[in-house]
mmCIF file of C-alpha atoms and ligand atoms in Angstrom:
data_model
loop_
_atom_site.group_PDB
_atom_site.id
_atom_site.type_symbol
_atom_site.label_atom_id
_atom_site.label_comp_id
_atom_site.label_asym_id
_atom_site.label_seq_id
_atom_site.Cartn_x
_atom_site.Cartn_y
_atom_site.Cartn_z
ATOM 1 C CA MET A 1 17.855 195.025 -58.562
ATOM 2 C CA ARG A 2 21.453 193.946 -58.394
ATOM 3 C CA LEU A 3 22.379 191.602 -55.457
ATOM 4 C CA LYS A 4 25.508 192.694 -53.729
ATOM 5 C CA LEU A 5 28.108 189.893 -53.455
ATOM 6 C CA LYS A 6 28.169 190.479 -49.749
ATOM 7 C CA THR A 7 24.426 189.747 -49.404
ATOM 8 C CA VAL A 8 24.910 186.651 -51.364
ATOM 9 C CA PHE A 9 27.463 185.344 -49.115
ATOM 10 C CA VAL A 10 25.215 186.200 -45.912
ATOM 11 C CA LEU A 11 22.535 184.298 -47.453
ATOM 12 C CA TYR A 12 24.680 181.359 -48.148
ATOM 13 C CA PHE A 13 26.211 181.386 -44.647
ATOM 14 C CA MET A 14 22.931 181.392 -43.080
ATOM 15 C CA VAL A 15 21.309 178.656 -45.005
ATOM 16 C CA SER A 16 24.223 176.590 -44.319
ATOM 17 C CA LEU A 17 24.046 177.084 -40.684
ATOM 18 C CA LEU A 18 20.646 176.393 -40.432
ATOM 19 C CA GLY A 19 21.186 173.096 -42.305
ATOM 20 C CA LEU A 20 23.997 172.197 -39.905
ATOM 21 C CA ILE A 21 21.803 173.113 -36.669
ATOM 22 C CA TYR A 22 18.920 170.884 -38.239
ATOM 23 C CA ALA A 23 21.337 167.927 -38.742
ATOM 24 C CA LEU A 24 22.871 168.287 -35.432
ATOM 25 C CA MET A 25 19.332 168.117 -33.678
ATOM 26 C CA GLN A 26 18.797 164.932 -35.653
ATOM 27 C CA LEU A 27 21.691 163.198 -34.313
ATOM 28 C CA GLY A 28 21.106 160.680 -31.398
ATOM 29 C CA GLN A 29 17.244 160.778 -31.841
ATOM 30 C CA ARG A 30 15.572 157.461 -32.170
ATOM 31 C CA CYS A 31 14.633 156.705 -35.760
ATOM 32 C CA ASP A 32 11.510 154.775 -36.907
ATOM 33 C CA CYS A 33 13.415 151.780 -37.590
ATOM 34 C CA THR A 34 10.303 149.481 -37.999
ATOM 35 C CA ASP A 35 10.855 148.636 -41.642
ATOM 36 C CA HIS A 36 14.668 148.184 -41.305
ATOM 37 C CA ASP A 37 14.123 145.561 -38.289
ATOM 38 C CA MET A 38 11.396 143.954 -40.208
ATOM 39 C CA SER A 39 13.452 143.322 -43.262
ATOM 40 C CA ARG A 40 16.336 142.082 -40.942
ATOM 41 C CA ASP A 41 13.785 139.430 -39.323
ATOM 42 C CA ARG A 42 12.724 138.426 -42.736
ATOM 43 C CA VAL A 43 16.339 137.795 -43.773
ATOM 44 C CA ILE A 44 17.064 135.733 -40.639
ATOM 45 C CA SER A 45 14.060 133.810 -40.780
ATOM 46 C CA ARG A 46 14.607 133.020 -44.457
ATOM 47 C CA LEU A 47 18.236 131.988 -43.483
ATOM 48 C CA ARG A 48 16.757 129.545 -40.804
ATOM 49 C CA GLY A 49 14.559 128.062 -43.521
ATOM 50 C CA GLU A 50 17.368 127.428 -45.804
ATOM 51 C CA LEU A 51 19.617 126.117 -42.953
ATOM 52 C CA HIS A 52 16.690 123.606 -41.987
ATOM 53 C CA SER A 53 16.312 122.377 -45.636
ATOM 54 C CA VAL A 54 20.286 122.250 -46.224
ATOM 55 C CA ARG A 55 20.401 119.963 -42.958
ATOM 56 C CA GLU A 56 17.378 117.666 -44.268
ATOM 57 C CA GLN A 57 19.167 117.297 -47.591
ATOM 58 C CA MET A 58 22.395 116.315 -45.795
ATOM 59 C CA LYS A 59 20.259 113.704 -43.608
ATOM 60 C CA LYS A 60 18.994 112.238 -46.777
ATOM 61 C CA THR A 61 22.430 111.969 -48.683
ATOM 62 C CA GLU A 62 24.570 110.735 -45.831
ATOM 63 C CA PRO A 63 24.987 106.955 -45.934
ATOM 64 C CA THR A 64 23.792 105.266 -42.734
ATOM 65 C CA LYS A 65 26.019 106.237 -40.200
ATOM 66 C CA LEU A 66 28.853 104.088 -39.208
ATOM 67 C CA PRO A 67 30.882 104.814 -36.057
ATOM 68 C CA LYS A 68 33.965 106.428 -37.705
ATOM 69 C CA SER A 69 37.229 104.797 -36.374
ATOM 70 C CA PRO A 70 40.027 107.514 -36.447
ATOM 71 C CA LEU A 71 42.384 107.412 -39.338
ATOM 72 C CA PRO A 72 45.417 105.683 -38.690
ATOM 73 C CA THR A 73 48.593 107.926 -38.155
ATOM 74 C CA ILE A 74 51.236 107.611 -40.581
ATOM 75 C CA TYR A 75 54.603 108.280 -38.780
ATOM 76 C CA VAL A 76 57.131 109.369 -41.421
ATOM 77 C CA ILE A 77 60.901 109.015 -40.335
ATOM 78 C CA THR A 78 63.381 111.062 -42.331
ATOM 79 C CA PRO A 79 67.305 111.188 -41.954
ATOM 80 C CA THR A 80 68.583 114.696 -43.012
ATOM 81 C CA TYR A 81 72.188 116.362 -43.189
ATOM 82 C CA ALA A 82 73.334 119.861 -43.613
ATOM 83 C CA ARG A 83 74.240 120.645 -47.346
ATOM 84 C CA LEU A 84 73.488 123.364 -49.927
ATOM 85 C CA VAL A 85 70.436 121.891 -50.956
ATOM 86 C CA GLN A 86 69.000 120.816 -47.650
ATOM 87 C CA LYS A 87 66.476 123.597 -47.063
ATOM 88 C CA ALA A 88 65.200 122.996 -50.810
ATOM 89 C CA GLU A 89 64.590 119.402 -50.087
ATOM 90 C CA LEU A 90 62.837 120.064 -46.792
ATOM 91 C CA THR A 91 60.788 122.510 -48.352
ATOM 92 C CA ARG A 92 59.562 120.120 -51.234
ATOM 93 C CA ILE A 93 58.882 117.261 -49.002
ATOM 94 C CA SER A 94 57.361 118.885 -46.105
ATOM 95 C CA GLN A 95 54.898 120.876 -48.556
ATOM 96 C CA THR A 96 53.878 117.350 -49.907
ATOM 97 C CA PHE A 97 53.467 116.160 -46.603
ATOM 98 C CA LEU A 98 50.870 118.988 -45.769
ATOM 99 C CA HIS A 99 48.693 117.421 -48.222
ATOM 100 C CA VAL A 100 48.490 114.085 -46.303
ATOM 101 C CA PRO A 101 46.027 113.947 -43.350
ATOM 102 C CA GLN A 102 46.875 112.432 -39.914
ATOM 103 C CA LEU A 103 50.896 112.402 -40.650
ATOM 104 C CA HIS A 104 53.465 112.784 -38.204
ATOM 105 C CA TRP A 105 56.861 113.670 -39.537
ATOM 106 C CA ILE A 106 59.858 112.394 -37.308
ATOM 107 C CA LEU A 107 62.684 114.583 -38.784
ATOM 108 C CA VAL A 108 66.394 113.332 -37.575
ATOM 109 C CA GLU A 109 69.328 115.471 -38.259
ATOM 110 C CA ASP A 110 72.806 113.555 -38.776
ATOM 111 C CA SER A 111 74.226 116.383 -36.419
ATOM 112 C CA PRO A 112 75.612 116.767 -33.099
ATOM 113 C CA ASN A 113 72.714 119.063 -32.058
ATOM 114 C CA LYS A 114 69.487 120.508 -33.582
ATOM 115 C CA THR A 115 70.115 123.208 -36.152
ATOM 116 C CA ALA A 116 68.489 126.755 -36.361
ATOM 117 C CA LEU A 117 67.693 126.138 -40.182
ATOM 118 C CA VAL A 118 65.632 122.887 -39.623
ATOM 119 C CA SER A 119 63.983 123.972 -36.330
ATOM 120 C CA GLU A 120 62.644 127.049 -37.880
ATOM 121 C CA LEU A 121 61.849 125.239 -41.024
ATOM 122 C CA LEU A 122 59.786 122.629 -39.066
ATOM 123 C CA ALA A 123 58.002 125.302 -36.697
ATOM 124 C CA ARG A 124 56.885 126.984 -39.876
ATOM 125 C CA SER A 125 55.980 123.894 -41.861
ATOM 126 C CA GLY A 126 52.391 123.440 -40.429
ATOM 127 C CA LEU A 127 52.946 119.920 -39.980
ATOM 128 C CA THR A 128 52.892 117.723 -36.892
ATOM 129 C CA TYR A 129 56.306 116.655 -36.094
ATOM 130 C CA THR A 130 59.150 115.721 -33.912
ATOM 131 C CA HIS A 131 62.528 116.975 -34.204
ATOM 132 C CA LEU A 132 65.524 114.599 -33.388
ATOM 133 C CA HIS A 133 69.260 114.572 -33.967
ATOM 134 C CA VAL A 134 72.051 111.898 -33.865
ATOM 135 C CA LEU A 135 75.332 112.190 -35.300
ATOM 136 C CA THR A 136 76.738 109.385 -37.399
ATOM 137 C CA PRO A 137 79.973 108.242 -35.927
ATOM 138 C CA HIS A 138 83.041 109.178 -38.357
ATOM 139 C CA ASP A 139 83.827 105.818 -38.904
ATOM 140 C CA ARG A 140 80.506 104.973 -40.322
ATOM 141 C CA LYS A 141 80.028 108.270 -42.575
ATOM 142 C CA LEU A 142 80.850 108.512 -46.061
ATOM 143 C CA GLN A 143 83.755 110.566 -46.796
ATOM 144 C CA GLU A 144 84.013 113.206 -49.500
ATOM 145 C CA GLY A 145 85.111 111.165 -52.493
ATOM 146 C CA ASP A 146 84.010 107.866 -51.362
ATOM 147 C CA PRO A 147 81.681 106.235 -53.973
ATOM 148 C CA SER A 148 78.175 106.460 -52.872
ATOM 149 C CA TRP A 149 77.509 102.898 -52.324
ATOM 150 C CA LEU A 150 80.217 102.142 -49.793
ATOM 151 C CA LYS A 151 78.307 102.936 -46.729
ATOM 152 C CA PRO A 152 74.666 103.050 -45.853
ATOM 153 C CA ARG A 153 73.314 106.490 -45.278
ATOM 154 C CA GLY A 154 70.793 107.426 -42.624
ATOM 155 C CA ALA A 155 70.862 104.312 -40.760
ATOM 156 C CA GLU A 156 71.486 105.739 -37.334
ATOM 157 C CA GLN A 157 69.032 108.364 -37.903
ATOM 158 C CA ARG A 158 66.165 105.781 -38.893
ATOM 159 C CA ASN A 159 67.036 103.907 -35.735
ATOM 160 C CA GLU A 160 66.584 107.135 -33.441
ATOM 161 C CA GLY A 161 63.343 107.856 -34.850
ATOM 162 C CA LEU A 162 62.397 104.257 -34.206
ATOM 163 C CA ARG A 163 63.544 104.687 -30.814
ATOM 164 C CA TRP A 164 61.571 107.893 -30.178
ATOM 165 C CA LEU A 165 58.380 105.990 -31.606
ATOM 166 C CA ARG A 166 58.805 103.049 -29.546
ATOM 167 C CA GLU A 167 59.219 105.076 -26.383
ATOM 168 C CA SER A 168 56.409 107.684 -26.981
ATOM 169 C CA THR A 169 53.870 105.137 -28.086
ATOM 170 C CA ARG A 170 54.728 102.814 -25.108
ATOM 171 C CA GLY A 171 51.375 101.041 -23.926
ATOM 172 C CA ARG A 172 49.590 101.830 -27.267
ATOM 173 C CA GLN A 173 50.514 98.562 -28.874
ATOM 174 C CA ARG A 174 46.840 98.205 -30.230
ATOM 175 C CA GLU A 175 47.069 101.541 -31.705
ATOM 176 C CA GLN A 176 46.600 101.312 -35.667
ATOM 177 C CA GLY A 177 49.574 103.346 -37.299
ATOM 178 C CA VAL A 178 51.995 102.874 -40.054
ATOM 179 C CA VAL A 179 55.783 103.713 -39.991
ATOM 180 C CA TYR A 180 57.420 104.985 -43.522
ATOM 181 C CA PHE A 181 61.243 105.816 -43.943
ATOM 182 C CA ALA A 182 61.186 108.678 -46.462
ATOM 183 C CA ASP A 183 64.418 110.064 -47.477
ATOM 184 C CA ASP A 184 64.541 113.840 -47.673
ATOM 185 C CA ASP A 185 65.572 113.835 -51.565
ATOM 186 C CA ASN A 186 62.900 111.598 -52.981
ATOM 187 C CA THR A 187 59.688 112.241 -54.704
ATOM 188 C CA TYR A 188 56.411 111.186 -53.079
ATOM 189 C CA SER A 189 52.920 111.226 -54.653
ATOM 190 C CA VAL A 190 50.202 112.090 -52.136
ATOM 191 C CA GLN A 191 48.275 109.084 -53.267
ATOM 192 C CA LEU A 192 51.243 106.766 -52.063
ATOM 193 C CA PHE A 193 50.399 107.546 -48.340
ATOM 194 C CA GLU A 194 46.635 106.386 -48.823
ATOM 195 C CA GLU A 195 48.174 103.101 -50.209
ATOM 196 C CA MET A 196 50.027 102.449 -47.187
ATOM 197 C CA ARG A 197 47.495 103.946 -44.664
ATOM 198 C CA GLY A 198 45.853 100.438 -44.031
ATOM 199 C CA THR A 199 49.165 98.377 -43.677
ATOM 200 C CA GLN A 200 48.660 95.297 -41.519
ATOM 201 C CA MET A 201 52.254 94.134 -41.511
ATOM 202 C CA VAL A 202 54.397 95.438 -44.291
ATOM 203 C CA SER A 203 52.994 96.955 -47.283
ATOM 204 C CA VAL A 204 55.069 97.296 -50.524
ATOM 205 C CA TRP A 205 54.858 99.039 -53.913
ATOM 206 C CA PRO A 206 57.081 99.852 -56.869
ATOM 207 C CA VAL A 207 59.882 102.602 -56.750
ATOM 208 C CA GLY A 208 60.732 104.650 -59.959
ATOM 209 C CA LEU A 209 64.364 105.696 -61.102
ATOM 210 C CA VAL A 210 66.241 103.342 -58.712
ATOM 211 C CA GLY A 211 68.830 100.602 -58.982
ATOM 212 C CA GLY A 212 69.901 101.658 -62.367
ATOM 213 C CA MET A 213 66.373 100.619 -63.452
ATOM 214 C CA ARG A 214 63.093 102.395 -64.788
ATOM 215 C CA TYR A 215 61.471 101.207 -61.628
ATOM 216 C CA GLU A 216 62.095 98.232 -59.185
ATOM 217 C CA ARG A 217 59.106 96.262 -57.983
ATOM 218 C CA PRO A 218 57.660 93.145 -56.018
ATOM 219 C CA VAL A 219 56.041 90.888 -58.588
ATOM 220 C CA VAL A 220 52.669 89.824 -57.780
ATOM 221 C CA GLU A 221 50.871 86.697 -58.718
ATOM 222 C CA GLY A 222 47.543 85.694 -57.304
ATOM 223 C CA GLY A 223 47.494 88.492 -54.832
ATOM 224 C CA ARG A 224 50.797 87.597 -53.466
ATOM 225 C CA VAL A 225 54.472 88.795 -53.779
ATOM 226 C CA VAL A 226 56.089 86.028 -55.395
ATOM 227 C CA ARG A 227 59.484 87.628 -56.317
ATOM 228 C CA PHE A 228 61.128 91.050 -57.291
ATOM 229 C CA HIS A 229 61.881 92.878 -60.357
ATOM 230 C CA THR A 230 65.400 94.346 -59.989
ATOM 231 C CA GLY A 231 68.547 94.607 -61.785
ATOM 232 C CA TRP A 232 70.916 93.413 -59.075
ATOM 233 C CA ARG A 233 71.159 90.598 -56.667
ATOM 234 C CA PRO A 234 67.580 89.604 -56.744
ATOM 235 C CA GLY A 235 68.396 86.888 -54.073
ATOM 236 C CA ARG A 236 68.667 89.366 -51.398
ATOM 237 C CA PRO A 237 66.145 88.625 -48.552
ATOM 238 C CA PHE A 238 64.319 91.869 -49.506
ATOM 239 C CA PRO A 239 65.680 93.487 -52.460
ATOM 240 C CA ILE A 240 63.474 96.699 -51.986
ATOM 241 C CA ASP A 241 64.626 100.339 -51.620
ATOM 242 C CA MET A 242 63.894 102.032 -48.525
ATOM 243 C CA ALA A 243 61.051 103.999 -50.227
ATOM 244 C CA GLY A 244 59.335 100.912 -51.361
ATOM 245 C CA PHE A 245 57.769 99.558 -48.072
ATOM 246 C CA ALA A 246 55.924 100.635 -44.894
ATOM 247 C CA VAL A 247 55.438 98.754 -41.602
ATOM 248 C CA SER A 248 52.604 98.695 -39.273
ATOM 249 C CA LEU A 249 53.083 100.447 -35.786
ATOM 250 C CA ARG A 250 51.904 97.374 -34.148
ATOM 251 C CA LEU A 251 54.742 95.399 -35.830
ATOM 252 C CA VAL A 252 57.275 97.727 -34.713
ATOM 253 C CA LEU A 253 56.094 97.915 -31.320
ATOM 254 C CA ALA A 254 55.861 94.063 -31.144
ATOM 255 C CA ASN A 255 59.555 93.729 -32.352
ATOM 256 C CA PRO A 256 61.341 96.131 -30.128
ATOM 257 C CA GLU A 257 64.717 95.014 -31.265
ATOM 258 C CA SER A 258 64.518 95.240 -35.006
ATOM 259 C CA ARG A 259 66.662 98.038 -36.331
ATOM 260 C CA PHE A 260 68.677 99.195 -39.316
ATOM 261 C CA ASP A 261 72.314 97.639 -39.367
ATOM 262 C CA GLY A 262 74.558 100.428 -40.071
ATOM 263 C CA ASN A 263 77.325 98.011 -40.981
ATOM 264 C CA ALA A 264 75.190 96.060 -43.447
ATOM 265 C CA PRO A 265 76.657 95.342 -46.786
ATOM 266 C CA MET A 266 75.747 97.563 -49.746
ATOM 267 C CA GLY A 267 72.083 96.635 -50.554
ATOM 268 C CA PHE A 268 71.318 94.933 -47.315
ATOM 269 C CA LEU A 269 70.142 97.701 -45.228
ATOM 270 C CA GLU A 270 66.353 97.422 -45.751
ATOM 271 C CA SER A 271 66.804 93.547 -45.334
ATOM 272 C CA SER A 272 68.566 93.952 -42.059
ATOM 273 C CA PHE A 273 65.330 95.830 -40.841
ATOM 274 C CA LEU A 274 62.677 93.776 -42.573
ATOM 275 C CA GLN A 275 64.180 90.116 -41.977
ATOM 276 C CA GLY A 276 62.946 89.551 -38.539
ATOM 277 C CA LEU A 277 59.599 91.140 -39.134
ATOM 278 C CA VAL A 278 58.013 89.456 -42.225
ATOM 279 C CA THR A 279 58.198 86.875 -45.012
ATOM 280 C CA MET A 280 57.830 87.691 -48.676
ATOM 281 C CA GLU A 281 54.666 85.708 -48.543
ATOM 282 C CA GLU A 282 53.340 88.225 -46.071
ATOM 283 C CA LEU A 283 53.874 91.381 -47.885
ATOM 284 C CA GLU A 284 50.974 93.229 -48.886
ATOM 285 C CA PRO A 285 51.035 94.398 -52.333
ATOM 286 C CA ARG A 286 49.783 97.983 -52.950
ATOM 287 C CA ALA A 287 49.618 100.566 -55.840
ATOM 288 C CA GLU A 288 47.186 98.427 -57.885
ATOM 289 C CA MET A 289 49.198 95.052 -57.224
ATOM 290 C CA CYS A 290 52.744 96.995 -57.710
ATOM 291 C CA THR A 291 51.787 98.126 -61.270
ATOM 292 C CA LYS A 292 51.856 101.712 -60.345
ATOM 293 C CA VAL A 293 54.740 103.894 -59.637
ATOM 294 C CA LEU A 294 54.137 106.572 -56.814
ATOM 295 C CA VAL A 295 57.406 107.244 -55.453
ATOM 296 C CA TRP A 296 60.832 108.226 -57.160
ATOM 297 C CA HIS A 297 64.285 107.827 -56.077
ATOM 298 C CA THR A 298 65.186 111.001 -57.410
ATOM 299 C CA ARG A 299 68.584 112.543 -56.562
ATOM 300 C CA THR A 300 69.292 116.213 -56.434
ATOM 301 C CA GLU A 301 72.431 117.391 -58.324
ATOM 302 C CA LYS A 302 75.108 118.949 -56.049
ATOM 303 C CA PRO A 303 75.195 122.595 -57.161
ATOM 304 C CA LYS A 304 78.280 123.994 -58.350
ATOM 305 C CA MET A 305 79.780 126.900 -56.516
ATOM 306 C CA LYS A 306 82.467 128.049 -58.914
ATOM 307 C CA ARG A 307 81.448 131.641 -59.420
ATOM 308 C CA GLU A 308 80.685 132.056 -55.732
ATOM 309 C CA GLU A 309 84.039 130.774 -54.626
ATOM 310 C CA ALA A 310 85.616 132.961 -57.431
ATOM 311 C CA LEU A 311 83.786 136.105 -56.082
ATOM 312 C CA GLN A 312 84.571 135.227 -52.451
ATOM 313 C CA LYS A 313 88.261 135.517 -53.196
ATOM 314 C CA GLN A 314 87.679 139.090 -54.124
ATOM 315 C CA GLY A 315 85.531 139.718 -51.145
ATOM 316 C CA LEU A 316 82.411 139.892 -53.098
ATOM 317 C CA GLY A 317 80.589 136.600 -52.252
ATOM 318 C CA SER A 318 76.819 136.012 -51.548
ATOM 319 C CA ASP A 319 75.824 137.711 -48.004
ATOM 320 C CA PRO A 320 76.505 134.586 -45.636
ATOM 321 C CA GLY A 321 73.549 136.267 -43.455
ATOM 322 C CA VAL A 322 71.076 135.050 -46.276
ATOM 323 C CA GLU A 323 69.899 131.620 -45.506
ATOM 324 C CA VAL A 324 69.610 129.350 -48.553
HETATM 325 N N1 UDP B 1 71.529 111.183 -45.056
HETATM 326 C C1 UDP B 1 72.252 111.552 -43.709
HETATM 327 N N2 UDP B 1 73.446 111.751 -43.459
HETATM 328 C C2 UDP B 1 74.436 111.589 -44.441
HETATM 329 C C3 UDP B 1 74.053 111.238 -45.911
HETATM 330 C C4 UDP B 1 72.539 111.044 -45.868
HETATM 331 O O1 UDP B 1 71.294 111.674 -42.732
HETATM 332 O O2 UDP B 1 75.710 111.740 -44.237
HETATM 333 C C5 UDP B 1 70.378 111.119 -45.286
HETATM 334 C C6 UDP B 1 69.665 111.932 -46.336
HETATM 335 O O3 UDP B 1 69.383 113.286 -46.029
HETATM 336 C C7 UDP B 1 68.579 111.026 -47.082
HETATM 337 C C8 UDP B 1 69.039 109.649 -46.392
HETATM 338 O O4 UDP B 1 70.314 109.668 -45.453
HETATM 339 O O5 UDP B 1 67.454 111.296 -46.384
HETATM 340 C C9 UDP B 1 69.633 108.842 -47.537
HETATM 341 O O6 UDP B 1 70.741 109.455 -48.396
HETATM 342 P P1 UDP B 1 70.908 109.813 -49.760
HETATM 343 O O7 UDP B 1 69.756 110.059 -50.266
HETATM 344 O O8 UDP B 1 72.341 110.682 -50.040
HETATM 345 O O9 UDP B 1 71.188 108.365 -50.344
HETATM 346 P P2 UDP B 1 70.849 107.650 -51.649
HETATM 347 O O10 UDP B 1 69.779 108.495 -52.382
HETATM 348 O O11 UDP B 1 72.068 107.446 -52.347
HETATM 349 O O12 UDP B 1 70.309 106.216 -51.349
HETATM 350 MN MN1 MN B 2 68.563 109.891 -51.930
#
């Protein structure tokens, strides 16, 4: 018998309709979920068991618990000023600082007000920070073309950082903390911060690529600093680069008058601050008795803008709306 195409269609339609009605009737019906519930219970109880045994394991491996004293905070004071490479420098060091626990960055702009570039960079940095600003007076500022050694840079900004620190930690004289002056163009190893964290008075270590030398460093004999390895005027009170020492917060708070002398002669800025605080014998050598370089006095080349300027003259310069 030949089936008519129409009959096939009708049959197909009927079967599909019945299937659909059956499926709709099943919706909302309680299922027999006993199996399902049981396997879920089994998983939960197995996980509970595993959690218990992991806890037991941890108890066994943990050393006898000592009451943990909180990690001393490292307050990093950084002077910074607007120039083409500023955002690159700040990005670089801020991302180093992200690797350091319990670090508070005090970034002090050499400017009449806080800039949007720095404010936004800080807000996105993920760091604990304080944003300050103070403009270096014109007569103290290095002018275009002046040799770089003529006047100290960043002195007012470091002092502003110290002022804020003293004010905001008032009444916390006993707090364990460390103060470090980190220029925005140097290169810092994350390890350096753990070396300085236990500073009692003033800790010191070598600085690479500074003072026309491969490194400068305090020379340690019998666990004490006895002199300094430097290429220039070793007789200065503290022939140490800014990046080569850290001071305890207690010492900073106990000496409310100590600050950087913005008029100090070349090479004496660090001494102007440290002189009233410690003696050479009291310095605490770090970085394996000052034998390891963990910070470098790198300096970033000023980018050349020849092509940019040429294009600007033709009205084809880079979009000034793009922040660099
Ligand atoms: N700095 C500043 N204002 C200036 C020049 C420099 O605040 O007019 C900051 C700079 O951003 C850096 C520190 O002071 O954090 C030291 O400056 P620089 O690195 O130029 O000095 P150098 O490497 O020659 O010691
Ligand atoms: Mn520098």
